[in-house]
Short mmCIF file of C-alpha atoms in Angstrom, two decimals:
data_model
loop_
_atom_site.label_atom_id
_atom_site.label_comp_id
_atom_site.label_asym_id
_atom_site.label_seq_id
_atom_site.Cartn_x
_atom_site.Cartn_y
_atom_site.Cartn_z
CA UNK A 1 64.04 85.89 94.76
CA UNK A 2 65.97 82.99 93.28
CA UNK A 3 68.57 84.85 91.23
CA UNK A 4 71.36 83.00 89.46
CA UNK A 5 74.30 83.08 91.86
CA UNK A 6 76.57 84.03 88.96
CA UNK A 7 74.91 87.48 88.91
CA UNK A 8 76.20 88.37 92.36
CA UNK A 9 78.56 91.31 92.01
CA UNK A 10 78.26 91.35 88.22
CA UNK A 11 78.02 94.71 86.47
CA UNK A 12 76.34 95.55 83.20
CA UNK A 13 78.41 96.44 80.14
CA UNK A 14 79.58 100.05 80.42
CA UNK A 15 79.38 101.81 77.04
CA UNK A 16 81.14 105.08 76.32
CA UNK A 17 79.49 108.24 77.62
CA UNK A 18 76.82 109.67 75.28
CA UNK A 19 77.58 112.92 73.48
CA UNK A 20 74.70 114.91 74.97
CA UNK A 21 75.68 113.95 78.51
CA UNK A 22 79.26 115.14 77.97
CA UNK A 23 78.07 118.40 76.41
CA UNK A 24 75.93 119.10 79.45
CA UNK A 25 78.58 117.97 81.93
CA UNK A 26 81.31 120.27 80.61
CA UNK A 27 79.27 123.01 78.95
CA UNK A 28 80.51 122.14 75.47
CA UNK A 29 78.89 123.03 72.15
CA UNK A 30 80.60 120.23 70.21
CA UNK A 31 81.65 116.77 71.33
CA UNK A 32 83.22 114.13 69.08
CA UNK A 33 82.83 110.51 70.08
CA UNK A 34 85.87 108.34 69.31
CA UNK A 35 85.10 105.64 71.86
CA UNK A 36 83.00 102.90 70.29
CA UNK A 37 84.66 102.28 66.91
CA UNK A 38 81.74 103.55 64.84
CA UNK A 39 82.33 104.64 61.26
CA UNK A 40 82.87 108.44 61.38
CA UNK A 41 81.58 108.71 57.80
CA UNK A 42 78.30 107.00 58.61
CA UNK A 43 76.54 104.59 56.28
CA UNK A 44 76.24 104.45 52.51
CA UNK A 45 74.31 107.38 50.97
CA UNK A 46 72.02 104.73 49.50
CA UNK A 47 70.91 103.78 53.01
CA UNK A 48 70.10 107.40 53.79
CA UNK A 49 68.06 107.66 50.59
CA UNK A 50 66.11 104.57 51.55
CA UNK A 51 65.35 105.84 55.05
CA UNK A 52 64.05 109.15 53.72
CA UNK A 53 61.65 107.33 51.37
CA UNK A 54 60.69 104.47 53.71
CA UNK A 55 56.98 103.72 53.98
CA UNK A 56 57.14 100.46 55.93
CA UNK A 57 54.20 99.50 58.11
CA UNK A 58 55.85 99.51 61.53
CA UNK A 59 52.84 97.94 63.21
CA UNK A 60 53.73 94.60 61.62
CA UNK A 61 56.44 92.24 62.92
CA UNK A 62 59.55 91.92 60.77
CA UNK A 63 60.37 88.80 58.79
CA UNK A 64 61.77 86.51 61.50
CA UNK A 65 63.88 84.70 58.93
CA UNK A 66 65.24 87.96 57.44
CA UNK A 67 64.79 86.45 54.00
CA UNK A 68 65.85 89.43 51.87
CA UNK A 69 69.01 90.11 53.87
CA UNK A 70 69.74 86.40 54.19
CA UNK A 71 69.54 85.98 50.41
CA UNK A 72 71.81 88.99 49.87
CA UNK A 73 74.42 87.67 52.29
CA UNK A 74 74.28 84.16 50.81
CA UNK A 75 74.85 85.56 47.33
CA UNK A 76 77.60 87.93 48.47
CA UNK A 77 79.61 85.19 50.18
CA UNK A 78 78.64 82.26 47.97
CA UNK A 79 77.14 80.28 50.86
CA UNK A 80 73.81 78.57 51.37
CA UNK A 81 71.04 80.46 53.15
CA UNK A 82 70.91 77.81 55.88
CA UNK A 83 74.60 78.44 56.59
CA UNK A 84 73.76 81.87 58.03
CA UNK A 85 72.36 83.07 61.35
CA UNK A 86 71.28 86.68 61.92
CA UNK A 87 71.70 88.46 65.23
CA UNK A 88 70.77 91.75 66.86
CA UNK A 89 74.42 92.72 66.51
CA UNK A 90 77.31 90.32 67.11
CA UNK A 91 76.64 90.64 70.84
CA UNK A 92 73.36 88.78 70.32
CA UNK A 93 75.17 85.95 68.54
CA UNK A 94 77.75 85.74 71.34
CA UNK A 95 74.90 85.38 73.84
CA UNK A 96 73.24 82.72 71.67
CA UNK A 97 76.46 80.71 71.47
CA UNK A 98 77.11 80.89 75.19
CA UNK A 99 73.52 79.95 76.03
CA UNK A 100 73.73 76.96 73.69
CA UNK A 101 77.16 75.66 74.65
CA UNK A 102 78.21 76.92 78.09
CA UNK A 103 77.02 75.75 81.51
CA UNK A 104 78.50 74.70 84.87
CA UNK A 105 81.07 71.95 84.43
CA UNK A 106 82.52 73.11 81.10
CA UNK A 107 85.11 75.79 80.38
CA UNK A 108 85.72 78.37 77.70
CA UNK A 109 89.07 79.79 76.56
CA UNK A 110 89.82 83.26 75.23
CA UNK A 111 92.55 85.89 74.97
CA UNK A 112 92.94 88.66 77.53
CA UNK A 113 92.39 91.49 76.94
CA UNK A 114 89.81 90.89 74.27
CA UNK A 115 86.10 91.58 73.82
CA UNK A 116 84.54 91.53 77.28
CA UNK A 117 81.24 89.99 76.20
CA UNK A 118 82.91 86.59 75.80
CA UNK A 119 83.62 86.16 79.50
CA UNK A 120 80.64 88.22 80.62
CA UNK A 121 78.18 85.84 78.97
CA UNK A 122 80.20 82.81 80.03
CA UNK A 123 80.06 83.97 83.66
CA UNK A 124 76.28 84.30 83.46
CA UNK A 125 76.02 80.69 82.24
CA UNK A 126 78.25 79.46 85.07
CA UNK A 127 81.05 78.12 82.88
CA UNK A 128 84.70 78.28 83.90
CA UNK A 129 86.52 81.08 82.07
CA UNK A 130 90.16 80.65 81.06
CA UNK A 131 91.73 83.95 80.01
CA UNK A 132 95.09 83.67 78.23
CA UNK A 133 97.33 86.77 78.14
CA UNK A 134 98.09 88.30 74.76
CA UNK A 135 101.61 88.07 73.40
CA UNK A 136 102.64 91.61 72.40
CA UNK A 137 98.99 92.40 71.82
CA UNK A 138 98.34 89.31 69.68
CA UNK A 139 96.45 86.11 70.49
CA UNK A 140 98.84 83.46 71.79
CA UNK A 141 97.23 80.56 69.96
CA UNK A 142 99.77 78.07 71.28
CA UNK A 143 98.92 78.95 74.88
CA UNK A 144 95.21 78.97 74.09
CA UNK A 145 95.52 75.49 72.60
CA UNK A 146 97.43 74.30 75.67
CA UNK A 147 94.56 75.54 77.87
CA UNK A 148 92.04 73.32 76.09
CA UNK A 149 91.09 70.09 77.88
CA UNK A 150 88.31 67.50 77.79
CA UNK A 151 85.88 69.97 79.41
CA UNK A 152 86.48 72.84 77.00
CA UNK A 153 83.34 73.74 75.07
CA UNK A 154 84.08 77.07 73.31
CA UNK A 155 87.23 78.91 72.23
CA UNK A 156 87.03 82.56 71.17
CA UNK A 157 89.41 84.16 68.67
CA UNK A 158 88.80 87.89 68.10
CA UNK A 159 90.55 88.62 64.83
CA UNK A 160 91.37 91.49 64.50
CA UNK A 161 91.42 91.75 68.26
CA UNK A 162 89.51 94.33 70.23
CA UNK A 163 91.03 96.33 71.98
CA UNK A 164 94.52 96.00 70.47
CA UNK A 165 93.56 95.90 66.77
CA UNK A 166 96.11 93.19 66.00
CA UNK A 167 95.60 90.16 63.77
CA UNK A 168 96.50 86.50 63.90
CA UNK A 169 98.45 85.62 60.72
CA UNK A 170 96.77 83.04 58.52
CA UNK A 171 99.52 80.46 58.99
CA UNK A 172 99.10 80.51 62.78
CA UNK A 173 95.32 80.36 62.50
CA UNK A 174 95.47 77.46 60.06
CA UNK A 175 97.75 75.45 62.35
CA UNK A 176 95.53 76.22 65.35
CA UNK A 177 92.29 75.13 63.69
CA UNK A 178 93.91 71.89 62.53
CA UNK A 179 94.80 70.99 66.15
CA UNK A 180 91.64 71.98 68.03
CA UNK A 181 89.55 68.90 68.97
CA UNK A 182 86.45 68.45 66.83
CA UNK A 183 84.16 68.71 69.87
CA UNK A 184 85.44 72.18 70.81
CA UNK A 185 83.53 75.01 69.16
CA UNK A 186 85.72 77.81 67.74
CA UNK A 187 84.27 81.30 67.35
CA UNK A 188 86.23 83.48 64.94
CA UNK A 189 84.94 86.98 65.63
CA UNK A 190 85.74 89.19 62.63
CA UNK A 191 83.84 92.39 63.42
CA UNK A 192 86.55 94.55 61.82
CA UNK A 193 87.38 92.38 58.82
CA UNK A 194 86.44 95.06 56.28
CA UNK A 195 89.32 97.24 57.53
CA UNK A 196 92.08 94.63 57.25
CA UNK A 197 94.78 95.21 54.64
CA UNK A 198 97.69 93.16 56.02
CA UNK A 199 98.82 90.58 53.41
CA UNK A 200 99.32 87.95 56.13
CA UNK A 201 95.56 87.98 56.71
CA UNK A 202 93.91 85.64 54.20
CA UNK A 203 90.23 85.17 53.50
CA UNK A 204 88.84 82.90 56.22
CA UNK A 205 85.60 81.88 54.52
CA UNK A 206 86.98 78.54 53.38
CA UNK A 207 87.69 77.48 56.96
CA UNK A 208 84.04 76.98 57.87
CA UNK A 209 83.81 74.47 55.03
CA UNK A 210 86.79 72.56 56.40
CA UNK A 211 85.77 72.60 60.07
CA UNK A 212 82.30 71.74 61.34
CA UNK A 213 83.21 73.18 64.76
CA UNK A 214 83.77 76.74 63.49
CA UNK A 215 81.61 79.84 63.13
CA UNK A 216 82.61 83.19 61.63
CA UNK A 217 80.99 86.27 63.20
CA UNK A 218 80.70 89.51 61.26
CA UNK A 219 78.73 92.71 61.62
CA UNK A 220 77.20 95.76 59.94
CA UNK A 221 78.02 97.93 62.97
CA UNK A 222 81.57 98.94 62.04
CA UNK A 223 82.64 99.60 58.44
CA UNK A 224 79.04 99.63 57.19
CA UNK A 225 78.15 102.42 59.61
CA UNK A 226 74.94 100.79 60.85
CA UNK A 227 75.71 100.43 64.56
CA UNK A 228 72.33 101.81 65.62
CA UNK A 229 70.51 99.18 63.54
CA UNK A 230 72.17 96.25 65.34
CA UNK A 231 72.79 93.64 62.66
CA UNK A 232 75.36 90.89 63.06
CA UNK A 233 75.59 87.52 61.34
CA UNK A 234 77.33 84.18 61.65
CA UNK A 235 78.52 81.80 58.96
CA UNK A 236 78.84 78.09 59.75
CA UNK A 237 77.89 74.69 58.43
CA UNK A 238 74.14 74.08 58.22
CA UNK A 239 74.18 71.54 61.08
CA UNK A 240 75.75 74.13 63.40
CA UNK A 241 73.24 76.82 62.42
CA UNK A 242 70.39 74.36 63.01
CA UNK A 243 71.62 73.82 66.59
CA UNK A 244 72.02 77.53 67.33
CA UNK A 245 68.86 78.82 65.68
CA UNK A 246 66.38 77.55 68.31
CA UNK A 247 68.21 79.71 70.87
CA UNK A 248 67.73 82.84 68.78
CA UNK A 249 64.87 85.09 69.81
CA UNK A 250 62.09 85.51 67.21
CA UNK A 251 62.12 88.78 65.24
CA UNK A 252 65.61 89.70 66.49
CA UNK A 253 66.20 92.05 63.52
CA UNK A 254 63.86 94.94 62.81
CA UNK A 255 62.22 95.72 59.48
CA UNK A 256 64.45 98.78 59.01
CA UNK A 257 67.63 97.01 60.09
CA UNK A 258 67.11 94.20 57.58
CA UNK A 259 66.45 96.62 54.74
CA UNK A 260 69.28 98.99 55.65
CA UNK A 261 71.82 96.15 55.86
CA UNK A 262 70.61 94.70 52.55
CA UNK A 263 71.17 98.06 50.85
CA UNK A 264 74.52 98.72 52.56
CA UNK A 265 75.89 95.35 51.46
CA UNK A 266 75.41 96.28 47.81
CA UNK A 267 77.56 99.42 48.08
CA UNK A 268 81.04 97.93 48.29
CA UNK A 269 82.48 101.02 46.62
CA UNK A 270 81.50 102.96 49.74
CA UNK A 271 83.20 100.39 51.98
CA UNK A 272 86.38 100.70 49.90
CA UNK A 273 86.33 104.49 50.28
CA UNK A 274 85.88 104.20 54.06
CA UNK A 275 88.78 101.75 54.26
CA UNK A 276 90.99 104.14 52.29
CA UNK A 277 90.08 107.09 54.51
CA UNK A 278 90.68 104.94 57.59
CA UNK A 279 94.22 104.19 56.43
CA UNK A 280 94.94 107.91 56.08
CA UNK A 281 93.68 108.49 59.61
CA UNK A 282 95.64 105.58 61.00
CA UNK A 283 98.85 107.09 59.68
CA UNK A 284 98.13 110.28 61.63
CA UNK A 285 98.09 108.31 64.90
CA UNK A 286 101.16 106.27 64.01
CA UNK A 287 103.08 109.44 63.16
CA UNK A 288 102.06 111.00 66.50
CA UNK A 289 103.16 107.95 68.48
CA UNK A 290 106.48 107.67 66.68
CA UNK A 291 107.15 111.39 67.06
CA UNK A 292 106.69 111.19 70.84
CA UNK A 293 108.11 107.70 71.47
CA UNK A 294 104.77 106.18 72.49
CA UNK A 295 104.22 102.48 72.05
CA UNK A 296 101.26 101.47 69.87
CA UNK A 297 99.77 98.23 68.61
CA UNK A 298 99.80 97.82 64.82
CA UNK A 299 96.09 98.10 64.09
CA UNK A 300 94.11 96.41 61.33
CA UNK A 301 90.90 98.06 62.49
CA UNK A 302 89.31 101.51 62.69
CA UNK A 303 90.85 102.23 66.09
CA UNK A 304 94.32 102.54 67.60
CA UNK A 305 95.39 101.44 71.09
CA UNK A 306 98.45 103.36 72.18
CA UNK A 307 100.52 104.33 75.18
CA UNK A 308 100.15 107.68 76.93
CA UNK A 309 102.68 107.14 79.78
CA UNK A 310 100.15 108.62 82.18
CA UNK A 311 97.00 107.54 83.99
CA UNK A 312 94.55 106.24 81.38
CA UNK A 313 91.60 107.59 83.33
CA UNK A 314 93.19 111.01 83.75
CA UNK A 315 93.82 111.32 80.02
CA UNK A 316 90.28 110.06 79.35
CA UNK A 317 88.81 112.74 81.63
CA UNK A 318 91.00 115.54 80.29
CA UNK A 319 90.16 114.73 76.68
CA UNK A 320 86.47 114.58 77.55
CA UNK A 321 86.70 118.08 79.03
CA UNK A 322 88.09 119.17 75.66
CA UNK A 323 85.23 117.60 73.70
CA UNK A 324 86.52 114.13 72.80
CA UNK A 325 85.10 110.88 74.17
CA UNK A 326 87.58 107.98 74.01
CA UNK A 327 88.14 104.73 75.91
CA UNK A 328 90.44 104.50 78.88
CA UNK A 329 92.84 101.58 78.74
CA UNK A 330 92.18 101.00 82.44
CA UNK A 331 88.65 99.88 81.53
CA UNK A 332 90.03 97.52 78.89
CA UNK A 333 92.83 95.85 80.83
CA UNK A 334 95.69 98.06 79.60
CA UNK A 335 96.47 100.82 82.10
CA UNK A 336 98.65 103.56 80.67
CA UNK A 337 97.02 103.19 77.24
CA UNK A 338 93.99 104.68 75.50
CA UNK A 339 91.89 103.31 72.66
CA UNK A 340 90.81 105.87 70.08
CA UNK A 341 88.48 105.35 67.15
CA UNK A 342 89.98 106.72 63.94
CA UNK A 343 87.84 109.70 62.93
CA UNK A 344 87.90 111.98 59.92
CA UNK A 345 91.24 113.55 59.02
CA UNK A 346 90.18 116.85 60.63
CA UNK A 347 88.89 115.15 63.79
CA UNK A 348 92.12 113.20 64.16
CA UNK A 349 94.24 116.32 63.74
CA UNK A 350 92.26 118.22 66.37
CA UNK A 351 92.29 115.28 68.76
CA UNK A 352 96.05 114.81 68.50
CA UNK A 353 96.68 118.53 68.97
CA UNK A 354 94.66 118.49 72.20
CA UNK A 355 96.21 115.21 73.34
CA UNK A 356 99.66 116.76 72.93
CA UNK A 357 98.47 119.55 75.21
CA UNK A 358 97.18 117.07 77.82
CA UNK A 359 100.33 114.93 77.78
CA UNK A 360 102.44 118.06 78.19
CA UNK A 361 100.38 119.06 81.23
CA UNK A 362 100.86 115.52 82.61
CA UNK A 363 104.62 115.85 82.26
CA UNK A 364 104.86 113.14 79.58
CA UNK A 365 105.96 115.48 76.83
CA UNK A 366 108.45 118.29 77.36
#
């Protein structure tokens, strides 16, 4: 068969191991997943109330325009409805952008390590991928700008960055956007924006008004606790949305996902409480790292990437045997580190107690 040559040797995205599989594998009664940066507190209670009372007719296709959710988002952000595009998670929007703008003969620039779906989708489309090393865990916007040439089509800025959790200060971002050529599309992926509390991080909404070559990507999968519903959205000028929308698959958000996201958006008090609890949990990890002299990246997200001074995969396996699923840094481009989703205060305490045990066994701690 006439497969795309770009698919040769390519592997599918490898998500974290599912809880039930780990239970069965190690004979465990309880397993806590801290691998995929989901909200450990779940979604707003109002969403749960809706789901219990839902009487939707699931034999009928959803609204392909997602009118109710679109109207809610437009009102929430003070944007026009035609300045929004809805995706089946941010991953869907990344695929839409790459399909629309990347092809053999053009290149795309991104930080490394960062979210793997940027280069994965670019590889599928046959574009040249230029991966620019992080500078102390942060996007090196100067080096990224220097990598742009006349054949650059898309630049990706993951802010806060996954997997390091670091942010690009507003001043650096402002200077970068002012220099990028107008024919280079900039994707500002802000999946974790609801968790940011650093004063150097300013609201970015105004930038899409100033730059017609910019899109902001956000999601309901993280702070809103709706990862299983797969709802992401992009904000850009109407002309940009009009170019991207024909690439979007019809009915790419379900009836339930549209309604759940609409309800979750209204409960900002719940988001504030999750952000507050996340800060408490983050301090637990920082205290652990500082106590044991382990390097960590200052996170503005609901996860922490930190050093273990041992094999990432070994620590990953040992923690899994003890009932915790995390992400090995080896799989994310940072050997000797692990990425851990911040859980509840009790989950964090138990995890760190067991990690101390593992690192002692590995000869890291004495």
